[in-house]
CSV table of C-alpha atoms and ligand atoms in Angstrom, one decimal:
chain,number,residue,atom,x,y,z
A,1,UNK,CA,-91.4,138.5,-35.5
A,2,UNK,CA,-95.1,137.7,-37.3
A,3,UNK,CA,-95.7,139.0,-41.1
A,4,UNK,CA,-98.8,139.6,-40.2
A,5,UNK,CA,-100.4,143.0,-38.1
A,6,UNK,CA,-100.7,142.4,-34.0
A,7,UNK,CA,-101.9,145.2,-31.8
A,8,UNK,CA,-100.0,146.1,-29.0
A,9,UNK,CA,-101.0,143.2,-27.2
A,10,UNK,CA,-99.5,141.4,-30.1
A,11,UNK,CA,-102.3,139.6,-30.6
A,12,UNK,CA,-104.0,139.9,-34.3
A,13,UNK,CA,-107.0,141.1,-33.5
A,14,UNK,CA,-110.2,141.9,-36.1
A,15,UNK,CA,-111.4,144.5,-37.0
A,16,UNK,CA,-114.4,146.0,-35.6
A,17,UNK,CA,-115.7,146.8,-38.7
A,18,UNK,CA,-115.1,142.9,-39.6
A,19,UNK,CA,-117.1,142.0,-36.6
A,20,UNK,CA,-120.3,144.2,-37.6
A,21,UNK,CA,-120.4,142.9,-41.1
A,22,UNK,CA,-120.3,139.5,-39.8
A,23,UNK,CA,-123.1,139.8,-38.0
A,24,UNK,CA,-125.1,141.2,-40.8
A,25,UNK,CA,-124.1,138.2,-42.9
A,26,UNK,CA,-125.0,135.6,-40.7
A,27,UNK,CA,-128.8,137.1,-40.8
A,28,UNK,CA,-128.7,138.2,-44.6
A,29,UNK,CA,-127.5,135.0,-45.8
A,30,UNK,CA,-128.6,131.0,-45.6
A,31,UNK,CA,-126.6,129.7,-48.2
A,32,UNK,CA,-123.2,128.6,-49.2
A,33,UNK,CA,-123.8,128.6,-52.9
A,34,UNK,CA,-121.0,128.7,-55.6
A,35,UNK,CA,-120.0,132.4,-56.5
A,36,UNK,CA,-119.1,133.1,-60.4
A,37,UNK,CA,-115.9,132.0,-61.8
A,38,UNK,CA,-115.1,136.0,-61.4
A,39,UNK,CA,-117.0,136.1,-57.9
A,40,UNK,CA,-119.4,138.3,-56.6
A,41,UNK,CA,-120.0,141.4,-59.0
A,42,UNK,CA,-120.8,143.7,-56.0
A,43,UNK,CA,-117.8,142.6,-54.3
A,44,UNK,CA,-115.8,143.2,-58.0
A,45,UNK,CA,-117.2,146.6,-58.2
A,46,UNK,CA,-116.7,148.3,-54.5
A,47,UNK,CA,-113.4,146.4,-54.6
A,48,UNK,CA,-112.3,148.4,-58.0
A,49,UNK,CA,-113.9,151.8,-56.3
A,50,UNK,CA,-111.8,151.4,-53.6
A,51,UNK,CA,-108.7,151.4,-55.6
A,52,UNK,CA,-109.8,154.1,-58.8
A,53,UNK,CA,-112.4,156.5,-56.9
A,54,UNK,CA,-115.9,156.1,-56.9
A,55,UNK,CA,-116.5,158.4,-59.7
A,56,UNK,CA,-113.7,157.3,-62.0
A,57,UNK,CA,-113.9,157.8,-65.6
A,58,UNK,CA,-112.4,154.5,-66.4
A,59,UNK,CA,-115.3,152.6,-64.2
A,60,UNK,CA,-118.0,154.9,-65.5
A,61,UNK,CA,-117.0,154.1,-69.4
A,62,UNK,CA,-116.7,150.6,-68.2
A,63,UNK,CA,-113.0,149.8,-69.5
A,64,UNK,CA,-112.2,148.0,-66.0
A,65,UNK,CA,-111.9,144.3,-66.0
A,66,UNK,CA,-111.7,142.9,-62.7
A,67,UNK,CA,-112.3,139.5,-61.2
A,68,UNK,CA,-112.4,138.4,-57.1
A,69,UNK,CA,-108.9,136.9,-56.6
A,70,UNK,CA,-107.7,134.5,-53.7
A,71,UNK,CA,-106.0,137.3,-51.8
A,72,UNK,CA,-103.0,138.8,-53.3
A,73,UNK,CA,-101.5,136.1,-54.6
A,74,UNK,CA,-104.1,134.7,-56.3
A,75,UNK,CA,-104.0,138.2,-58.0
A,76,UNK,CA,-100.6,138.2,-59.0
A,77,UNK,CA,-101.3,134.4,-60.0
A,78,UNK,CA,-104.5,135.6,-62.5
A,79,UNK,CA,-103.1,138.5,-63.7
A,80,UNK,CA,-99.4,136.8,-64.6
A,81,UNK,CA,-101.1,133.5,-66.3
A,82,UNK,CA,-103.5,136.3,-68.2
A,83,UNK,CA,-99.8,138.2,-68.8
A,84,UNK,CA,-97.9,135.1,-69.5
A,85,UNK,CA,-100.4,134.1,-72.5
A,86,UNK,CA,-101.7,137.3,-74.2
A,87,UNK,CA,-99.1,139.9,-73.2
A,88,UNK,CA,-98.8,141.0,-76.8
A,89,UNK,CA,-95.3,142.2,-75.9
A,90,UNK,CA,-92.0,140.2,-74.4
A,91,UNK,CA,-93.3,138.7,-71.6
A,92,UNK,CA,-90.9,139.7,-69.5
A,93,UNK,CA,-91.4,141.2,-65.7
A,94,UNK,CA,-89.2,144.0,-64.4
A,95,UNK,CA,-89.3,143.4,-60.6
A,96,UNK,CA,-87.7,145.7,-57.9
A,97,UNK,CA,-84.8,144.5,-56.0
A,98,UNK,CA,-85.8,143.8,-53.6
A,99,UNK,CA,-89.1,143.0,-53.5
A,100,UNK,CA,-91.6,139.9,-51.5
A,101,UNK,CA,-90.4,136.7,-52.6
A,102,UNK,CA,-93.3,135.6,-53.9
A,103,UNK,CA,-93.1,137.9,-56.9
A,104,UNK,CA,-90.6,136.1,-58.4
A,105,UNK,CA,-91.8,132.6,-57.5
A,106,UNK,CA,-95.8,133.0,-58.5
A,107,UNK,CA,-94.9,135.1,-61.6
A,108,UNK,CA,-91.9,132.3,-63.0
A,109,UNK,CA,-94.5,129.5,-62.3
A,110,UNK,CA,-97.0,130.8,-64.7
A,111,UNK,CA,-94.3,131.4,-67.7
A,112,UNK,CA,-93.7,134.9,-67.2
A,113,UNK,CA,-89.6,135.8,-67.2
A,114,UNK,CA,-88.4,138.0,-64.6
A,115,UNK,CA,-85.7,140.7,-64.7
A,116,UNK,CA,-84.8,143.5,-62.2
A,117,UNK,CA,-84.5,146.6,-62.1
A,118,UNK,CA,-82.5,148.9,-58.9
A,119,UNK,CA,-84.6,150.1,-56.1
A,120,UNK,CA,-83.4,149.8,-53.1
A,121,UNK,CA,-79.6,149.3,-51.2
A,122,UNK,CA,-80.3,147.2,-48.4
A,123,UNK,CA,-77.0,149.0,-46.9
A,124,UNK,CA,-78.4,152.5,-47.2
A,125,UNK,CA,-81.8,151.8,-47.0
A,126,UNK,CA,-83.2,154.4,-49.4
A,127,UNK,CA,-84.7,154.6,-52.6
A,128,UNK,CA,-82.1,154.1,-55.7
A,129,UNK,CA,-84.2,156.9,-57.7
A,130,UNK,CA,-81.4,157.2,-60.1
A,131,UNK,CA,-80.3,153.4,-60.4
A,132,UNK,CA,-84.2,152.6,-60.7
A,133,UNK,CA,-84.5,155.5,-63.6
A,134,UNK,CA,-81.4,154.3,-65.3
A,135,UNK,CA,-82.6,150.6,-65.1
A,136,UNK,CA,-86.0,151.3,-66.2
A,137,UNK,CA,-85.0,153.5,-69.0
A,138,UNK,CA,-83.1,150.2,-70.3
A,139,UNK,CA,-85.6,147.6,-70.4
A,140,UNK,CA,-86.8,146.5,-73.7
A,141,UNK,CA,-90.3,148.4,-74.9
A,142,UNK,CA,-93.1,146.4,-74.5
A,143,UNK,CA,-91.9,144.7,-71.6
A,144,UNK,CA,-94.1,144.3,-68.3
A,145,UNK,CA,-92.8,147.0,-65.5
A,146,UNK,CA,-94.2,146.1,-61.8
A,147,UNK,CA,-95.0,148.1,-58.7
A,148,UNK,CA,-96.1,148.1,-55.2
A,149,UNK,CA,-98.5,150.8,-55.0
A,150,UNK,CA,-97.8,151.7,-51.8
A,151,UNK,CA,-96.1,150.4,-48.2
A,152,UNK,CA,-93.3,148.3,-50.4
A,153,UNK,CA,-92.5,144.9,-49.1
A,154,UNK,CA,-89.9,144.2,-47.5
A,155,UNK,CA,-87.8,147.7,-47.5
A,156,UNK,CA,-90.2,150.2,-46.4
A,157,UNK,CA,-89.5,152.5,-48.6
A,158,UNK,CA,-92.0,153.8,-51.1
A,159,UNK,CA,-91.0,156.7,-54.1
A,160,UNK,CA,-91.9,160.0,-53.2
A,161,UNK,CA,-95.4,161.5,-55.2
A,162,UNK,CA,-92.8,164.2,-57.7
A,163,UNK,CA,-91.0,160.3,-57.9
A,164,UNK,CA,-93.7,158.4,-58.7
A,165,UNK,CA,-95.0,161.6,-62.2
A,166,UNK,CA,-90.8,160.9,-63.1
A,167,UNK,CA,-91.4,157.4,-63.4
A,168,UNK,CA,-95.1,157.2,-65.2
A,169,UNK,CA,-93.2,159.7,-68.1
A,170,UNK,CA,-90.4,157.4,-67.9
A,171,UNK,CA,-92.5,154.4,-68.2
A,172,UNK,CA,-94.8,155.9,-71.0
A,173,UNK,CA,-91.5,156.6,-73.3
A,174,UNK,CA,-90.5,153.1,-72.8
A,175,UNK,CA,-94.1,151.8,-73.8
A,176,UNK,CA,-93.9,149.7,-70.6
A,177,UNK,CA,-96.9,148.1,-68.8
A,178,UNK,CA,-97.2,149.0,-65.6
A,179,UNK,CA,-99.0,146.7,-62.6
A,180,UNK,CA,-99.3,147.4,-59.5
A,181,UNK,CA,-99.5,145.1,-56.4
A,182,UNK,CA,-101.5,146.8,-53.9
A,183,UNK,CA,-101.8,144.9,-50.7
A,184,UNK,CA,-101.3,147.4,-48.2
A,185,UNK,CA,-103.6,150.6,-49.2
A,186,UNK,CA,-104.3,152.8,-46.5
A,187,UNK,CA,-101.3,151.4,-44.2
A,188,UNK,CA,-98.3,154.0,-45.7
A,189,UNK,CA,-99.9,157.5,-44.7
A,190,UNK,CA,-103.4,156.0,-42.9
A,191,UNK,CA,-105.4,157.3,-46.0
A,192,UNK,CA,-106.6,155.2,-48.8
A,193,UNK,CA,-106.8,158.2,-51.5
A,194,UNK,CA,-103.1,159.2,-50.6
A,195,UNK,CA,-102.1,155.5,-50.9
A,196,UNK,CA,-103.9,155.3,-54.5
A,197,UNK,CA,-101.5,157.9,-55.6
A,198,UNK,CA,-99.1,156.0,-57.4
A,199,UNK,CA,-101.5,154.0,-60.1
A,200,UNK,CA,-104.0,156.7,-60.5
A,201,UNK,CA,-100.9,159.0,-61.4
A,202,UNK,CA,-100.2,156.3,-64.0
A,203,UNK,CA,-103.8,156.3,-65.0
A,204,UNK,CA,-104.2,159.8,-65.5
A,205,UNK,CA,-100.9,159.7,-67.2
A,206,UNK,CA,-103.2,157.4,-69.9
A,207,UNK,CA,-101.3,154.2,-69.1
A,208,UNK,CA,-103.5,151.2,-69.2
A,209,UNK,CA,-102.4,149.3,-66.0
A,210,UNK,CA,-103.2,145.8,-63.9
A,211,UNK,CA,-104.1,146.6,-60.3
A,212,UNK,CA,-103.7,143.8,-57.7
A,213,UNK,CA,-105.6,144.2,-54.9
A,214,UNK,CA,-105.1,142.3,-51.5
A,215,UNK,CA,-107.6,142.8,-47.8
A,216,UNK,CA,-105.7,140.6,-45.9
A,217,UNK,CA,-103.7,143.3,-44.3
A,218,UNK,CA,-105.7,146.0,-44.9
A,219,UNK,CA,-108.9,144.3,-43.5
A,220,UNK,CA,-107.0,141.6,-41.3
A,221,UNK,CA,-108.9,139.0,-44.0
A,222,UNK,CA,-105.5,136.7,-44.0
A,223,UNK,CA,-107.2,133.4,-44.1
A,224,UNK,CA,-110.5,134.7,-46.2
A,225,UNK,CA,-107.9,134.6,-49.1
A,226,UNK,CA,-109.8,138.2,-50.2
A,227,UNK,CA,-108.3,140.2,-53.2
A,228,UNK,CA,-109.1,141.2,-56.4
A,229,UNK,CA,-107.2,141.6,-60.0
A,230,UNK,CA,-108.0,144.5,-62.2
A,231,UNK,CA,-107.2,145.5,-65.6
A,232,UNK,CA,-107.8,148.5,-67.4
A,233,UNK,CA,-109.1,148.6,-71.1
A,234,UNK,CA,-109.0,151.1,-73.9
A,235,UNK,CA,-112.7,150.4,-74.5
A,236,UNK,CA,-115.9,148.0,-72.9
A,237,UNK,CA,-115.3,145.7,-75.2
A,238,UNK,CA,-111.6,144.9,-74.9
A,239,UNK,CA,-112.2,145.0,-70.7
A,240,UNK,CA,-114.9,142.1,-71.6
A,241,UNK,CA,-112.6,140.0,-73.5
A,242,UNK,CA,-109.8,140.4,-70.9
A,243,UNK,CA,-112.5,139.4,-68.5
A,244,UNK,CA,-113.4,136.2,-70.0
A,245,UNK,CA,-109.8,135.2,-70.5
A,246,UNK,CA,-109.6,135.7,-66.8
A,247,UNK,CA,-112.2,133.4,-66.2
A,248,UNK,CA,-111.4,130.8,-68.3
A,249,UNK,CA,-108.0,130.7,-66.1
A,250,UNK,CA,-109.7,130.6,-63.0
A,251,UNK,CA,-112.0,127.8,-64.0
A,252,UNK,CA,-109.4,125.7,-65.2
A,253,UNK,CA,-107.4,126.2,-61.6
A,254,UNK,CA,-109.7,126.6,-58.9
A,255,UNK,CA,-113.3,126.5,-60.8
A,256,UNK,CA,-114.5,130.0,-58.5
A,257,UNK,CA,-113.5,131.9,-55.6
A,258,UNK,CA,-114.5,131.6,-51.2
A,259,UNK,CA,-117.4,133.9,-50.4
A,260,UNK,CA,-117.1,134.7,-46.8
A,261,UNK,CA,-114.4,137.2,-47.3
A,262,UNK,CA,-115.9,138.9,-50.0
A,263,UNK,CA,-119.5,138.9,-48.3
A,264,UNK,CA,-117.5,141.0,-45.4
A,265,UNK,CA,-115.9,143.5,-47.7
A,266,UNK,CA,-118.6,144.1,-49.8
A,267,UNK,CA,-121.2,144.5,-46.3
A,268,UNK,CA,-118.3,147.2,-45.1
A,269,UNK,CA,-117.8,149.3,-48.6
A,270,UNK,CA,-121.4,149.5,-49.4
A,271,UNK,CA,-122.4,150.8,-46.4
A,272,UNK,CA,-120.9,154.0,-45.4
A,273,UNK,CA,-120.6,153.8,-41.6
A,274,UNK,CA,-119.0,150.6,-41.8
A,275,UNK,CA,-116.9,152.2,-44.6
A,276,UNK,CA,-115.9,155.0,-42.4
A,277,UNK,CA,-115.6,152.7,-38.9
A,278,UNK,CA,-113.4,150.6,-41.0
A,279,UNK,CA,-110.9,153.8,-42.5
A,280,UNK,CA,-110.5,155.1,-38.7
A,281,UNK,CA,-109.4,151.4,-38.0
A,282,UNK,CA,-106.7,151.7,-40.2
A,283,UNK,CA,-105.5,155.1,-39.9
A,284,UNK,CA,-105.0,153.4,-36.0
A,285,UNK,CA,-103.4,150.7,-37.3
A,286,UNK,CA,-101.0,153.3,-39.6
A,287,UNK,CA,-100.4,155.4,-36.4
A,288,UNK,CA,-99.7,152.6,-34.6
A,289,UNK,CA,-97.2,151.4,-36.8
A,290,UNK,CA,-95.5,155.1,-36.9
A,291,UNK,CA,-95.4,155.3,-32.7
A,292,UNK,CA,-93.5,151.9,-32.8
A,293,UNK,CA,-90.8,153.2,-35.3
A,294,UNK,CA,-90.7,156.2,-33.6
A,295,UNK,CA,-90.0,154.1,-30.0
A,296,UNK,CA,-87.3,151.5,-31.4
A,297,UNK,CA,-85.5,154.3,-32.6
A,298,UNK,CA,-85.9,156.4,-29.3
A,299,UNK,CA,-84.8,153.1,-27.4
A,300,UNK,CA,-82.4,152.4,-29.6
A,301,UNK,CA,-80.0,155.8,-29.2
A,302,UNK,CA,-81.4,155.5,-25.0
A,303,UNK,CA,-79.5,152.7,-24.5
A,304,UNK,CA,-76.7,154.3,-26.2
A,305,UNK,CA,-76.4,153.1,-29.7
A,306,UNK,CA,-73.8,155.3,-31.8
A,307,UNK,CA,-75.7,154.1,-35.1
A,308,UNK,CA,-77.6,156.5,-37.4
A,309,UNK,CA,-81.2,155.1,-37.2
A,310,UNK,CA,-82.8,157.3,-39.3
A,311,UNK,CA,-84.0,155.1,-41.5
A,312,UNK,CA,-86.7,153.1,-39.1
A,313,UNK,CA,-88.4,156.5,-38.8
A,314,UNK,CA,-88.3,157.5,-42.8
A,315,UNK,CA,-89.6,153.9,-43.8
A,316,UNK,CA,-93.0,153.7,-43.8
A,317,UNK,CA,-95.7,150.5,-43.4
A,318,UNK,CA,-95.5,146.9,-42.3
A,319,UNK,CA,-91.9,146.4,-42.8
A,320,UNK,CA,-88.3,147.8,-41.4
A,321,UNK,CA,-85.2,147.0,-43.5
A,322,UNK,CA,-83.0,147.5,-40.6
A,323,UNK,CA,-79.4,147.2,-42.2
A,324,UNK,CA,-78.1,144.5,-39.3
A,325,UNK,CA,-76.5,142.0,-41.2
A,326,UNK,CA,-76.8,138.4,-41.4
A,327,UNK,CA,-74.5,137.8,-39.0
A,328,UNK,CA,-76.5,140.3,-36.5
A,329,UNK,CA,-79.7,139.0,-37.8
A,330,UNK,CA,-78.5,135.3,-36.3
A,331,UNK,CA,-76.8,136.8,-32.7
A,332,UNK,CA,-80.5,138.4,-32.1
A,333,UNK,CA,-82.3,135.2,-32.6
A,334,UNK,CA,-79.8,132.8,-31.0
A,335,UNK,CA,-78.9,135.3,-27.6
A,336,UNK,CA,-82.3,137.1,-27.2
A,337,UNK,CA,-85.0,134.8,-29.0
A,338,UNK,CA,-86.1,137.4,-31.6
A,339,UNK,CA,-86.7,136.3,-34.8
A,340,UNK,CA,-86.7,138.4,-38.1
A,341,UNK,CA,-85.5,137.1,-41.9
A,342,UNK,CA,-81.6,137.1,-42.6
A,343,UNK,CA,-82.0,140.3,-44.8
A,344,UNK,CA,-82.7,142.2,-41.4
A,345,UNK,CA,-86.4,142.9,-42.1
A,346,UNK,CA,-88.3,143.9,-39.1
A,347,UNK,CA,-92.0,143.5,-38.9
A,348,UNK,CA,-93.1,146.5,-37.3
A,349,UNK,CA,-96.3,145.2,-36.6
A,350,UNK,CA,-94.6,142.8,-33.9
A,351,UNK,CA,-93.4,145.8,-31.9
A,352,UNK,CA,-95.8,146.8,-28.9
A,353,UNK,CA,-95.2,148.9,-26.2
A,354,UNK,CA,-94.0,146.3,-23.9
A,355,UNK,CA,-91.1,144.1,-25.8
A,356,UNK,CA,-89.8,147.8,-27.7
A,357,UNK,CA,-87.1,148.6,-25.1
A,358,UNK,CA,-86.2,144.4,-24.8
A,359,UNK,CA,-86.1,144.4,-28.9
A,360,UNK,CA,-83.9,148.1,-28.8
A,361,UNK,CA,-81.3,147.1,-26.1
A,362,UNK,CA,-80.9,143.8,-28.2
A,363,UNK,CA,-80.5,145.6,-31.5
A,364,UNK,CA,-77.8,147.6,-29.6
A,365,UNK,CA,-75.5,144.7,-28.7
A,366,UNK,CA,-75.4,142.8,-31.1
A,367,UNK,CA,-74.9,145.9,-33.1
A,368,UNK,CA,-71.8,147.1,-31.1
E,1,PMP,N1,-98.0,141.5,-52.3
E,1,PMP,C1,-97.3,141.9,-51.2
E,1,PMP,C2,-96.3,143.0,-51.4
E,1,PMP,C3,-97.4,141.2,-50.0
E,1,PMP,O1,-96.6,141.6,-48.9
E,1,PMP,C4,-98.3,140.2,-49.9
E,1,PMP,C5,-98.5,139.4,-48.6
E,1,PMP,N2,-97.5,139.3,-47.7
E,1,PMP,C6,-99.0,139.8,-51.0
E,1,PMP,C7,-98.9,140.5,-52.2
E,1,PMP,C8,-100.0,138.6,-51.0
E,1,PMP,O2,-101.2,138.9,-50.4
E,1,PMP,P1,-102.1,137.8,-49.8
E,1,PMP,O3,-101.6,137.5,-48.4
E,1,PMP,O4,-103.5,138.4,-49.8
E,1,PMP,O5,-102.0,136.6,-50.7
């Protein structure tokens, strides 16, 4: 099964909204002209409006520092070389167990450490509120704590809001920083305000915070390598040193960032029919996403599976940790060609209405 979304086709479609932007682009613009090392400031701006309000406090006093990033991981990339060399703390990162490999890889290659702290029991599938409280309450002060905003990768399963106020207090009396990687906004509950709830929580709770911001899901942008990195100051003029440190590490590694992707966003945030074409795209996809839990669990106890599947239903986003084991993992791609990481994690996404029952029936034998 793909990482990526499909329709029920399974075929990755784009977006309407992606479409009609294009097609303003191709009449707007005749050039293919280097953007800033920081990219497009339009682009920079809607992107951090997106993820703090329009009328935030911290935009409107200026204390954001946020530079175009190629797509997620060039966030995590900017934001952990920036960490890695003026952190003023211990540069080490608290990561959740589990969390997309990636983390660990991008944020060890640019110097940073990386620790752990309890989130989720692959067995149980459910948030380890207490084991994440007890670990977080132990890491050094002035360490680095990181976050998925929302939709985490790869268990599908997210803190709850009254979670997410313990852990900012909790994160505050360890004198932590928070950052939060934020590739999925808008895919948990189909609303991008509700899937801001987690950092703006932190902000209001006066952290300052690193947002990393990824469209490649939530805008189908995979290959426009479209994201953004954001950090918040305590004043304008500590967001503009961050910012030129920033871009002193993106010249030195890949000089500036593409422009197509960020011509698109920027032609569908700026413009609010586009804007609101694009949000009822997503809450689709979101539903989407929910039907197909909803069916592989109905198929599942149809063909008669005595397992408790509750938690495909309670997870939420992209992603499925399903429990089957390694061992299970290999029997379903060996006997009945479906394909899925060792640690059992299910794209959702690669569900449709057709293959649901074939995947369920499947899951049921080699689950027997
Ligand atoms: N963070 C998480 C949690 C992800 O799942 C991904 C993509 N799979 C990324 C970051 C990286 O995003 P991008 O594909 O835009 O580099």
């Amino acid at each position: 099964m793909l990482d990526n979304y499909r329709d029920d086709t399974g075929n990755p479609s784009i977006f309407k909204s992606v479409v009609e932007a294009e097609k303003i682009i191709k009449n707007k613009y005749q050039d293919k002209e280097y953007s800033y090392f920081s990219g497009m400031e339009d682009y920079n701006s809607l992107a951090v409006k997106l993820l703090l309000g329009d009328d935030s406090v911290f935009i409107c006093q200026k204390r954001t520092a946020t530079v175009q990033a190629v797509g997620g991981s060039g966030a995590l990339y900017v934001s952990g070389k920036f960490m890695a060399q003026f952190f003023p703390g211990n540069t080490c990162i608290y990561l959740p167990q589990p969390t997309w490999a990636n983390h660990e890889a991008i944020f060890k290659f640019v110097g940073l450490e990386v620790a752990w702290y309890r989130y989720c029991d692959p067995k149980v599938s459910k948030l380890d509120f207490e084991g994440l409280m007890d670990d977080i309450n132990k890491i050094p002060e002035k360490s680095i704590a990181f976050f998925q905003g929302c939709a985490h990768n790869p268990t599908g399963v997210d803190p709850s809001q009254e979670q997410w106020c313990e852990i900012s207090q909790l994160v505050k009396k360890r004198q932590l920083f928070p950052v939060f990687d934020v590739a999925y906004q808008g895919f948990a509950s189909g609303d991008f305000y509700n899937d801001a709830f987690s950092f703006r929580t932190f902000l209001q709770d006066g952290h300052k915070v690193a947002i990393l911001q990824s469209y490649s899901k939530s805008m189908g942008l995979y290959g426009e390598r479209t994201g953004s990195c954001t950090f918040i100051a305590d004043c304008k003029s500590e967001a503009d040193t961050i910012l030129t440190q920033m871009e002193e590490i993106i010249r030195k590694t890949y000089s500036s960032p593409p422009i197509h992707g960020s011509r698109i966003v920027v032609e569908i945030l700026a413009d609010e029919n586009l804007k609101y074409m694009w949000f009822q795209e997503v809450k689709m996809m979101s539903e989407r996403l929910k039907a197909m839990r909803n069916a592989l669990k109905e198929n599942l106890e149809k063909a008669g599976s005595k397992h408790n599947w509750d938690h495909i239903v309670h997870q939420i986003g992209m992603f499925c940790l399903s429990k089957l084991t390694p061992k299970q993992v290999k029997k379903l791609t060996d006997d009945y060609h479906i394909y899925l990481p060792a640690d059992g994690r299910i794209s959702v996404a690669g569900l449709t209405t057709k293959n649901v029952q074939y995947v369920a029936n499947a899951i049921h034998e080699v689950t027997k």
